[in-house]
Short mmCIF file of C-alpha atoms in Angstrom, two decimals:
data_model
loop_
_atom_site.label_atom_id
_atom_site.label_comp_id
_atom_site.label_asym_id
_atom_site.label_seq_id
_atom_site.Cartn_x
_atom_site.Cartn_y
_atom_site.Cartn_z
CA MET A 223 30.58 9.97 221.99
CA HIS A 224 26.87 9.79 220.18
CA ARG A 225 23.25 9.03 222.26
CA TYR A 226 23.66 5.60 224.17
CA PHE A 227 26.62 4.55 224.19
CA THR A 228 27.68 4.83 220.03
CA ASP A 229 30.16 6.12 218.62
CA GLN A 230 30.66 8.32 215.17
CA ARG A 231 31.93 4.78 213.60
CA HIS A 232 28.68 2.71 214.96
CA GLU A 233 26.42 5.67 213.40
CA ALA A 234 27.59 5.29 210.25
CA LEU A 235 27.52 1.49 210.54
CA ARG A 236 23.98 2.48 211.30
CA HIS A 237 23.23 4.18 208.16
CA ARG A 238 25.20 1.28 206.39
CA VAL A 239 22.46 -0.94 208.06
CA ARG A 240 19.30 0.88 208.02
CA ASP A 241 20.07 1.83 204.74
CA PHE A 242 20.30 -1.40 203.53
CA ALA A 243 17.56 -3.81 205.83
CA GLU A 244 14.58 -0.21 203.38
CA SER A 245 16.08 -1.62 200.24
CA GLU A 246 16.46 -5.09 200.37
CA VAL A 247 14.58 -6.26 203.01
CA ARG A 248 11.17 -3.95 203.14
CA PRO A 249 10.32 -5.52 199.94
CA ARG A 250 10.33 -8.36 200.88
CA ILE A 251 8.37 -8.90 203.80
CA ALA A 252 5.12 -9.17 202.01
CA GLU A 253 6.80 -12.42 200.63
CA MET A 254 7.51 -13.01 204.05
CA GLU A 255 4.05 -13.06 205.54
CA ALA A 256 2.49 -15.04 203.71
CA ASN A 257 4.79 -17.77 202.21
CA ARG A 258 5.54 -17.99 206.34
CA SER A 259 8.11 -19.91 205.50
CA VAL A 260 12.23 -19.83 205.17
CA CYS A 261 13.65 -17.08 203.49
CA HIS A 262 17.07 -19.17 202.25
CA ASP A 263 18.81 -15.93 199.76
CA LEU A 264 17.69 -12.82 201.90
CA SER A 265 18.85 -14.98 204.58
CA ARG A 266 22.64 -15.60 203.12
CA LEU A 267 22.61 -12.10 201.71
CA ILE A 268 22.46 -11.11 204.61
CA ALA A 269 25.16 -13.29 206.20
CA ARG A 270 26.93 -12.08 203.46
CA GLN A 271 27.14 -8.08 204.61
CA GLY A 272 30.30 -9.73 207.41
CA TRP A 273 27.48 -8.39 209.63
CA ILE A 274 27.46 -11.75 211.97
CA GLY A 275 31.23 -11.45 212.25
CA ALA A 276 30.33 -8.77 214.92
CA THR A 277 32.39 -10.09 217.78
CA VAL A 278 34.33 -12.01 215.53
CA HIS A 279 37.72 -10.90 216.12
CA ARG A 280 40.06 -9.32 213.03
CA ALA A 281 42.44 -11.22 212.78
CA TYR A 282 39.94 -14.39 212.37
CA GLY A 283 38.71 -11.52 209.15
CA GLY A 284 35.26 -10.23 212.24
CA MET A 285 34.18 -7.31 212.10
CA GLY A 286 36.20 -7.06 216.03
CA ALA A 287 33.61 -4.34 216.29
CA GLY A 288 32.35 -6.05 220.48
CA HIS A 289 28.21 -5.67 221.94
CA VAL A 290 27.36 -2.67 220.86
CA ALA A 291 27.73 -2.69 216.49
CA LYS A 292 25.75 -6.32 216.90
CA THR A 293 23.08 -4.17 219.27
CA LEU A 294 22.78 -1.88 216.62
CA ILE A 295 22.98 -4.67 212.99
CA ILE A 296 19.95 -6.40 215.41
CA GLU A 297 17.77 -3.74 216.32
CA GLU A 298 17.88 -1.72 212.98
CA LEU A 299 17.32 -5.37 211.15
CA SER A 300 14.22 -6.23 213.09
CA ARG A 301 13.30 -2.41 212.99
CA VAL A 302 12.28 -3.37 209.82
CA SER A 303 12.21 -7.53 209.66
CA ALA A 304 12.12 -8.76 213.43
CA ALA A 305 12.66 -12.24 211.43
CA MET A 306 15.63 -11.41 210.36
CA GLY A 307 16.90 -9.93 212.90
CA ALA A 308 15.97 -13.02 214.94
CA MET A 309 18.01 -14.67 212.13
CA VAL A 310 21.62 -13.04 212.63
CA GLN A 311 21.15 -12.54 216.62
CA ALA A 312 20.65 -17.01 216.33
CA SER A 313 23.47 -17.03 214.58
CA GLN A 314 25.41 -14.53 216.50
CA LEU A 315 24.78 -16.80 219.51
CA GLY A 316 26.33 -19.51 217.75
CA VAL A 317 28.88 -18.03 217.54
CA ALA A 318 29.16 -17.23 221.36
CA LYS A 319 29.81 -21.03 221.78
CA ILE A 320 33.34 -20.42 218.90
CA VAL A 321 34.88 -17.96 221.28
CA HIS A 322 34.11 -18.22 224.22
CA PHE A 323 34.47 -22.01 224.55
CA GLY A 324 36.19 -22.97 220.62
CA SER A 325 40.50 -24.64 220.31
CA GLU A 326 41.88 -23.15 217.93
CA GLU A 327 41.81 -25.00 215.13
CA GLN A 328 37.91 -25.06 215.47
CA LYS A 329 38.70 -21.21 216.18
CA LYS A 330 40.98 -21.06 212.29
CA THR A 331 38.54 -23.38 210.60
CA TRP A 332 34.90 -21.81 211.93
CA LEU A 333 35.34 -17.52 212.12
CA PRO A 334 36.06 -16.66 209.29
CA ALA A 335 33.61 -19.29 207.76
CA ILE A 336 31.34 -17.31 209.48
CA ALA A 337 32.68 -14.40 209.05
CA SER A 338 31.93 -13.95 205.59
CA GLY A 339 28.17 -15.78 205.82
CA ASP A 340 29.77 -18.84 204.28
CA CYS A 341 28.30 -20.72 207.79
CA LEU A 342 25.25 -20.13 210.08
CA PRO A 343 26.16 -21.30 213.02
CA THR A 344 24.01 -21.98 215.16
CA ILE A 345 23.05 -23.48 219.52
CA ALA A 346 21.10 -26.58 220.31
CA VAL A 347 20.12 -26.88 223.68
CA THR A 348 15.90 -27.21 224.38
CA GLU A 349 14.84 -30.43 223.61
CA PRO A 350 11.06 -31.48 224.00
CA GLU A 351 9.92 -32.80 227.55
CA SER A 352 12.39 -30.20 229.53
CA GLY A 353 12.33 -26.25 227.89
CA GLY A 354 14.01 -24.47 229.54
CA HIS A 355 15.27 -26.42 232.58
CA VAL A 356 18.58 -27.10 230.47
CA LEU A 357 19.82 -29.64 233.63
CA GLY A 358 16.90 -32.33 232.48
CA MET A 359 17.86 -32.82 229.02
CA SER A 360 17.86 -36.30 227.68
CA SER A 361 20.09 -36.01 224.21
CA THR A 362 22.89 -38.13 224.99
CA ALA A 363 26.89 -38.29 223.08
CA VAL A 364 28.49 -41.81 223.39
CA ARG A 365 32.51 -41.95 223.27
CA ASP A 366 34.16 -44.34 219.94
CA GLY A 367 37.05 -44.65 219.10
CA ASP A 368 38.47 -40.61 217.66
CA ASP A 369 34.79 -40.12 217.58
CA TYR A 370 31.24 -39.31 219.13
CA VAL A 371 27.43 -41.18 219.09
CA LEU A 372 24.59 -38.52 219.23
CA ASN A 373 21.22 -39.81 219.63
CA GLY A 374 17.90 -37.17 220.51
CA ARG A 375 16.35 -34.57 220.14
CA LYS A 376 16.24 -30.77 219.80
CA ILE A 377 13.82 -27.97 219.63
CA TYR A 378 12.96 -24.40 218.97
CA VAL A 379 16.51 -24.64 217.31
CA GLY A 380 17.18 -20.31 215.89
CA ASN A 381 18.11 -21.27 211.67
CA SER A 382 17.30 -24.50 212.31
CA HIS A 383 16.14 -24.61 208.49
CA VAL A 384 19.44 -22.10 207.11
CA GLY A 385 22.62 -22.64 209.83
CA ASP A 386 25.34 -24.77 207.65
CA LEU A 387 27.16 -25.31 212.31
CA HIS A 388 24.86 -27.01 215.07
CA GLY A 389 26.17 -26.01 218.28
CA VAL A 390 24.75 -29.20 220.20
CA VAL A 391 24.49 -30.17 223.74
CA VAL A 392 24.22 -33.17 225.13
CA ARG A 393 24.64 -35.43 228.35
CA THR A 394 28.07 -37.34 228.14
CA GLY A 395 27.18 -38.37 231.37
CA GLU A 396 25.45 -37.53 234.64
CA GLY A 397 24.57 -34.67 236.70
CA SER A 398 25.62 -31.13 236.19
CA LYS A 399 29.44 -32.05 234.97
CA GLY A 400 27.96 -34.37 232.68
CA LEU A 401 27.50 -32.16 229.66
CA SER A 402 29.45 -31.46 226.23
CA ALA A 403 28.81 -29.55 223.09
CA PHE A 404 29.66 -30.82 219.58
CA LEU A 405 29.63 -28.87 216.24
CA VAL A 406 27.47 -30.93 214.27
CA GLU A 407 27.93 -29.51 210.73
CA SER A 408 24.49 -29.63 208.88
CA ASP A 409 25.72 -33.04 205.80
CA THR A 410 27.05 -35.28 208.78
CA PRO A 411 25.08 -38.42 208.24
CA GLY A 412 22.07 -39.22 211.30
CA PHE A 413 21.91 -35.84 211.75
CA ARG A 414 18.62 -34.34 209.46
CA VAL A 415 16.00 -30.89 210.35
CA GLY A 416 12.37 -31.74 211.74
CA GLU A 417 9.24 -30.20 209.65
CA GLN A 418 9.28 -26.49 209.41
CA GLN A 419 6.25 -25.31 210.89
CA PRO A 420 3.51 -23.30 211.41
CA ALA A 421 3.82 -20.23 214.11
CA MET A 422 2.52 -16.61 214.53
CA GLY A 423 5.02 -14.64 213.74
CA LEU A 424 8.51 -13.95 212.81
CA HIS A 425 8.15 -15.08 209.13
CA GLY A 426 11.27 -16.03 207.86
CA PHE A 427 12.79 -17.74 210.42
CA SER A 428 14.22 -20.15 211.04
CA PHE A 429 12.50 -22.32 214.78
CA GLY A 430 12.49 -25.51 214.19
CA GLU A 431 13.68 -29.28 215.44
CA LEU A 432 16.87 -31.23 215.12
CA PHE A 433 17.54 -34.77 215.19
CA PHE A 434 20.10 -37.32 215.49
CA ASP A 435 19.98 -40.85 214.70
CA ASN A 436 22.91 -42.41 215.17
CA CYS A 437 25.13 -39.25 214.53
CA ARG A 438 29.22 -40.01 214.21
CA VAL A 439 31.48 -36.72 214.86
CA PRO A 440 34.54 -36.05 215.26
CA ALA A 441 35.47 -36.05 218.73
CA ALA A 442 38.13 -32.95 217.61
CA ASN A 443 34.70 -31.28 216.98
CA LEU A 444 34.23 -31.48 220.64
CA LEU A 445 33.24 -27.51 222.37
CA GLY A 446 36.25 -27.79 225.23
CA ARG A 447 36.82 -30.63 227.17
CA GLU A 448 33.94 -32.78 228.75
CA GLY A 449 31.60 -31.61 230.59
CA ASP A 450 31.01 -27.90 229.66
CA GLY A 451 28.55 -28.37 228.07
CA LEU A 452 26.15 -26.87 229.95
CA SER A 453 28.54 -23.54 231.06
CA VAL A 454 28.19 -23.15 227.08
CA ALA A 455 24.82 -22.86 227.41
CA TYR A 456 24.76 -20.83 229.97
CA SER A 457 27.29 -18.24 229.13
CA SER A 458 25.86 -18.15 225.38
CA SER A 459 22.90 -17.23 227.10
CA VAL A 460 23.60 -14.68 228.99
CA LEU A 461 25.83 -13.70 227.26
CA TYR A 462 24.72 -13.40 224.24
CA GLY A 463 21.07 -14.00 223.67
CA ARG A 464 19.69 -11.62 226.02
CA PRO A 465 21.59 -8.78 224.84
CA ASN A 466 20.22 -10.02 220.91
CA LEU A 467 16.67 -10.65 222.24
CA THR A 468 16.88 -7.41 224.05
CA ALA A 469 18.31 -6.18 220.44
CA VAL A 470 14.83 -7.45 218.70
CA SER A 471 12.33 -6.28 220.95
CA LEU A 472 14.36 -2.62 220.67
CA GLY A 473 13.85 -2.94 216.97
CA ILE A 474 9.58 -3.73 216.98
CA HIS A 475 9.51 -0.88 219.32
CA GLN A 476 11.00 1.27 217.37
CA ALA A 477 9.41 -0.01 214.60
CA VAL A 478 5.47 0.01 216.78
CA LEU A 479 6.14 4.85 217.38
CA ASP A 480 7.48 5.39 213.70
CA GLU A 481 4.74 3.45 212.38
CA THR A 482 2.17 4.87 214.72
CA THR A 483 3.24 8.13 215.03
CA ARG A 484 2.99 7.96 211.51
CA PHE A 485 -0.83 6.84 211.54
CA CYS A 486 -2.08 9.73 214.00
CA THR A 487 -0.18 12.24 211.29
CA GLU A 488 -2.04 10.99 208.28
CA ARG A 489 -5.19 9.43 210.40
CA GLN A 490 -8.59 12.12 210.05
CA ARG A 491 -10.88 12.76 212.91
CA TYR A 492 -13.16 15.17 213.62
CA GLY A 493 -11.30 17.62 209.83
CA LYS A 494 -8.11 16.85 211.98
CA PRO A 495 -5.05 14.60 212.74
CA LEU A 496 -5.81 11.21 215.03
CA ALA A 497 -2.22 13.03 217.21
CA ASP A 498 -3.88 16.13 218.17
CA LEU A 499 -5.90 14.28 219.98
CA GLY A 500 -5.05 14.46 224.44
CA ASN A 501 -5.87 10.71 224.78
CA ILE A 502 -3.69 10.12 221.72
CA LYS A 503 -1.13 12.08 222.66
CA LEU A 504 -0.99 10.92 225.50
CA LYS A 505 -0.18 7.63 224.49
CA LEU A 506 1.83 8.16 222.17
CA GLY A 507 3.88 9.53 224.67
CA ARG A 508 3.92 6.66 227.08
CA ILE A 509 5.18 4.64 224.32
CA GLN A 510 7.73 7.38 222.96
CA SER A 511 8.81 7.21 227.20
CA ARG A 512 9.11 3.55 226.99
CA LEU A 513 11.45 3.39 224.05
CA LEU A 514 13.30 5.52 225.45
CA LEU A 515 13.72 4.23 229.20
CA ALA A 516 13.74 1.04 227.15
CA ARG A 517 16.82 1.57 224.56
CA LEU A 518 19.43 4.13 227.45
CA SER A 519 18.91 -0.33 228.86
CA ALA A 520 19.89 -1.71 226.30
CA TYR A 521 22.81 -0.11 225.42
CA HIS A 522 24.13 0.61 228.12
CA ALA A 523 24.12 -2.87 229.20
CA VAL A 524 26.27 -3.62 225.93
CA HIS A 525 28.51 -0.93 226.29
CA LEU A 526 29.96 -2.39 230.06
CA LEU A 527 30.14 -5.67 228.03
CA ASP A 528 32.51 -4.57 225.37
CA HIS A 529 34.64 -2.78 228.14
CA GLY A 530 34.58 -5.92 230.16
CA LEU A 531 32.77 -5.24 233.45
CA PRO A 532 30.71 -7.09 235.22
CA CYS A 533 27.30 -6.86 233.78
CA ASP A 534 25.11 -10.24 233.72
CA ALA A 535 22.56 -8.28 235.95
CA GLU A 536 22.41 -5.91 233.31
CA LEU A 537 21.76 -8.08 230.42
CA MET A 538 19.29 -9.55 232.50
CA ASN A 539 16.76 -6.08 233.31
CA ALA A 540 17.62 -5.16 230.23
CA LYS A 541 15.88 -7.61 228.73
CA LEU A 542 13.09 -7.67 230.68
CA VAL A 543 12.81 -3.67 230.10
CA ASN A 544 13.60 -4.33 226.24
CA VAL A 545 10.44 -7.16 226.04
CA GLU A 546 7.81 -6.09 228.13
CA SER A 547 7.71 -2.48 227.09
CA ALA A 548 7.76 -3.94 223.20
CA LEU A 549 4.41 -6.00 224.18
CA GLU A 550 2.88 -2.80 225.80
CA SER A 551 3.99 -0.60 223.78
CA ALA A 552 2.84 -2.86 220.66
CA ARG A 553 -0.67 -3.52 222.56
CA ASP A 554 -1.59 0.26 223.08
CA ALA A 555 -0.91 0.80 219.50
CA MET A 556 -3.06 -1.60 218.49
CA ASP A 557 -5.64 0.74 220.40
CA ILE A 558 -4.93 3.88 218.97
CA HIS A 559 -5.46 1.80 215.57
CA ALA A 560 -8.53 0.14 216.86
CA ALA A 561 -10.00 -1.36 213.75
CA CYS A 562 -8.29 -0.30 210.62
CA GLY A 563 -5.42 -2.13 213.87
CA LEU A 564 -6.55 -6.12 212.30
CA PHE A 565 -5.98 -6.17 208.69
CA THR A 566 -2.70 -6.84 207.07
CA ASP A 567 -2.54 -4.07 204.90
CA ARG A 568 -0.70 -2.68 208.31
CA PRO A 569 2.20 -3.82 209.79
CA VAL A 570 1.23 -2.79 213.49
CA GLU A 571 -0.23 -6.29 213.79
CA ARG A 572 2.70 -8.19 212.32
CA PHE A 573 4.86 -6.37 215.07
CA LEU A 574 2.41 -7.34 218.01
CA ARG A 575 2.99 -11.26 216.74
CA ASP A 576 6.83 -10.70 216.20
CA ALA A 577 6.90 -9.16 219.92
CA HIS A 578 5.59 -12.17 221.40
CA HIS A 579 8.38 -15.02 219.99
CA ILE A 580 10.89 -12.54 221.71
CA PHE A 581 9.31 -13.89 225.30
CA ALA A 582 10.74 -16.86 226.32
CA PRO A 583 13.98 -17.51 224.24
CA ALA A 584 16.42 -16.79 226.71
CA GLY A 585 14.33 -16.99 229.53
CA THR A 586 10.64 -15.15 230.27
CA SER A 587 9.97 -12.23 231.90
CA ASP A 588 9.19 -14.07 235.39
CA ILE A 589 12.92 -15.83 234.63
CA GLN A 590 14.53 -12.24 234.56
CA LEU A 591 13.07 -11.20 237.31
CA LEU A 592 13.70 -14.50 239.23
CA ARG A 593 17.42 -14.70 238.98
CA LEU A 594 17.29 -10.50 239.53
CA GLY A 595 15.48 -11.40 242.98
CA GLU A 596 18.48 -13.92 243.58
CA LEU A 597 20.54 -10.75 242.60
CA ALA A 598 19.37 -8.39 245.35
CA LEU A 599 19.16 -10.71 248.79
CA GLY A 600 22.48 -11.59 247.82
CA ARG A 601 22.13 -15.68 245.84
CA ALA A 602 22.97 -14.09 241.93
CA GLN A 603 25.31 -17.28 240.19
CA GLY A 604 27.19 -17.90 237.33
CA ASP A 605 27.92 -13.61 235.99
CA TRP A 606 29.93 -14.82 233.14
CA SER A 607 31.04 -11.27 232.03
CA SER A 608 33.31 -10.94 234.73
CA ARG A 609 34.37 -14.95 233.83
CA LEU A 610 35.03 -14.11 230.07
CA ALA A 611 36.16 -10.19 230.54
CA ASP A 612 38.67 -10.94 229.09
CA LEU A 613 37.21 -12.26 225.86
CA LEU A 614 34.34 -10.09 225.62
CA ARG A 615 36.48 -6.57 226.19
CA LEU A 616 36.38 -4.84 223.07
CA GLU A 617 40.30 -4.54 222.58
CA PRO A 618 41.79 -1.19 221.28
CA SER A 619 43.28 -2.90 218.13
CA GLU A 620 39.98 -3.58 217.34
CA TRP A 621 38.73 -0.57 216.58
CA PRO A 622 38.89 1.06 212.87
CA GLU A 623 41.97 3.03 213.00
CA GLU A 624 40.36 7.11 212.69
CA ASP A 625 41.70 7.52 209.07
CA GLU A 626 39.08 4.97 208.73
CA VAL A 627 36.09 6.18 209.09
CA PRO A 628 34.53 8.32 206.83
CA ASP A 629 32.16 10.98 207.47
CA GLU A 630 29.47 10.49 205.40
CA VAL A 631 28.62 6.33 204.19
CA PRO A 632 31.05 5.75 202.23
CA ASP A 633 29.02 4.76 198.34
CA MET A 634 32.60 2.43 197.56
CA ALA A 635 34.14 0.61 199.58
CA PRO A 636 37.86 2.56 201.44
CA ALA A 637 41.30 0.06 201.09
CA ASP A 638 42.33 -2.22 204.13
CA PRO A 639 44.27 -0.72 206.51
CA PRO A 640 47.99 -1.74 205.97
CA VAL A 641 48.73 -5.45 208.63
CA THR A 642 51.26 -4.99 211.54
CA VAL A 643 53.89 -7.60 210.32
CA ARG A 644 56.54 -8.23 212.59
CA THR A 645 60.43 -8.65 211.76
CA ASP A 646 60.15 -12.35 210.88
CA GLY A 647 57.41 -11.70 209.10
CA THR A 648 54.36 -12.85 211.33
CA THR A 649 51.43 -10.88 212.46
CA PRO A 650 51.04 -10.21 215.83
CA THR A 651 48.81 -12.85 217.99
CA VAL A 652 45.49 -11.81 219.67
CA PRO A 653 45.88 -12.31 223.35
CA GLY A 654 44.88 -16.26 224.51
CA GLN A 655 44.13 -16.70 220.82
CA ARG A 656 45.69 -18.40 217.21
CA THR A 657 46.38 -16.05 214.91
CA GLY A 658 44.45 -16.22 211.66
CA PRO A 659 44.24 -14.97 208.51
CA ALA A 660 46.20 -11.39 208.39
CA HIS A 661 42.97 -9.72 206.20
CA ARG A 662 40.95 -6.87 208.25
CA HIS A 663 38.03 -5.96 207.19
CA SER A 664 36.90 -2.05 208.36
CA TRP A 665 33.23 -2.05 209.64
CA PHE A 666 32.39 -0.36 206.38
CA ALA A 667 33.49 -2.68 203.90
CA ARG A 668 31.41 -3.80 201.30
CA PRO A 669 31.53 -7.81 200.26
CA ARG A 670 33.04 -8.84 197.01
#
């Protein structure tokens, strides 16, 4: 095992994502920062790499690589562009609801399209009046024959302007059992996306408003059963939202360290590099120390997820530690850069702006502390990692065969491994799921 719960396969994937981020994403940052608009083409290019399907089983055309792999994908993209890391995490968050609550037909219909990059999913829960109080939402869905008619408004929806399939949680009744979740395609009559608003950071990423005005959705698009909406919202936030945002913060944090050490090495003071000053070394040491702790907490939590072990508390703590430490380190970096950090020719001010965007989603730091306090008092609720352990656990059959793993990152995609076929001509069924397309993709296969 490599450091931080990764192995050779993970590290080969990390190098591939890093190479892509440097060659395809970094050259676009200046344009995204200047325009402050959604970067549609780059979002699609990233999706076509297959990384949105990191946790989608290989029987459905996904990577079947698990949450550790998902984390390093988001981290490496965020190290170069937190906006594009946020784009990937938001759609991977959108995967959760289908994996956890989708019917067999929904999985067969949508997961292969998501894994191939043809469909970008989202999840829409937050509303203007209720904010993070899920039970306070007022958007509704009313049954009308074979359809449901949706009315209402959602805000702060990640990938709002590039999403193809929105997972929308609305009211179908009263109380905690009165929430339900639906899949709404972006071209559905009665659905529209609000105008994009300028934001502090994450330029190139969209998190806007969705409007539903007598939006008619087939009853077949109901996720799970009526009344499952609260479970859809909470489980997606805890098991995907928190670790995904943790990974974005981790990528920003790494970028802060990389850029600040480079600046201190190159910048001269009193005839010597700035890095030779004792007070600068102390600040760099604090950044490095925070980053080591943040990385350990991030990967330990998702390692537990991949093994189907209880880890709600670790996921909360990882988000808390990573968000807070990235912000603290970005502030230290600004102190070190001083006036140089105020100009946009250096990226450190962008890192600080972007880091602030990761604070609120999936619960602010106070929310994480509140839940951890309840855990300390023996009053913890939810335990989603245990309840959905069978769907989270990375089965041995999902991993690439050892002979698929290259010694170095390959220039060309290796041939796909053979598919196991029973004597009756069928392929094995994924436990608890219907087998989808039999074509299996290596982690290292490049998009065709």
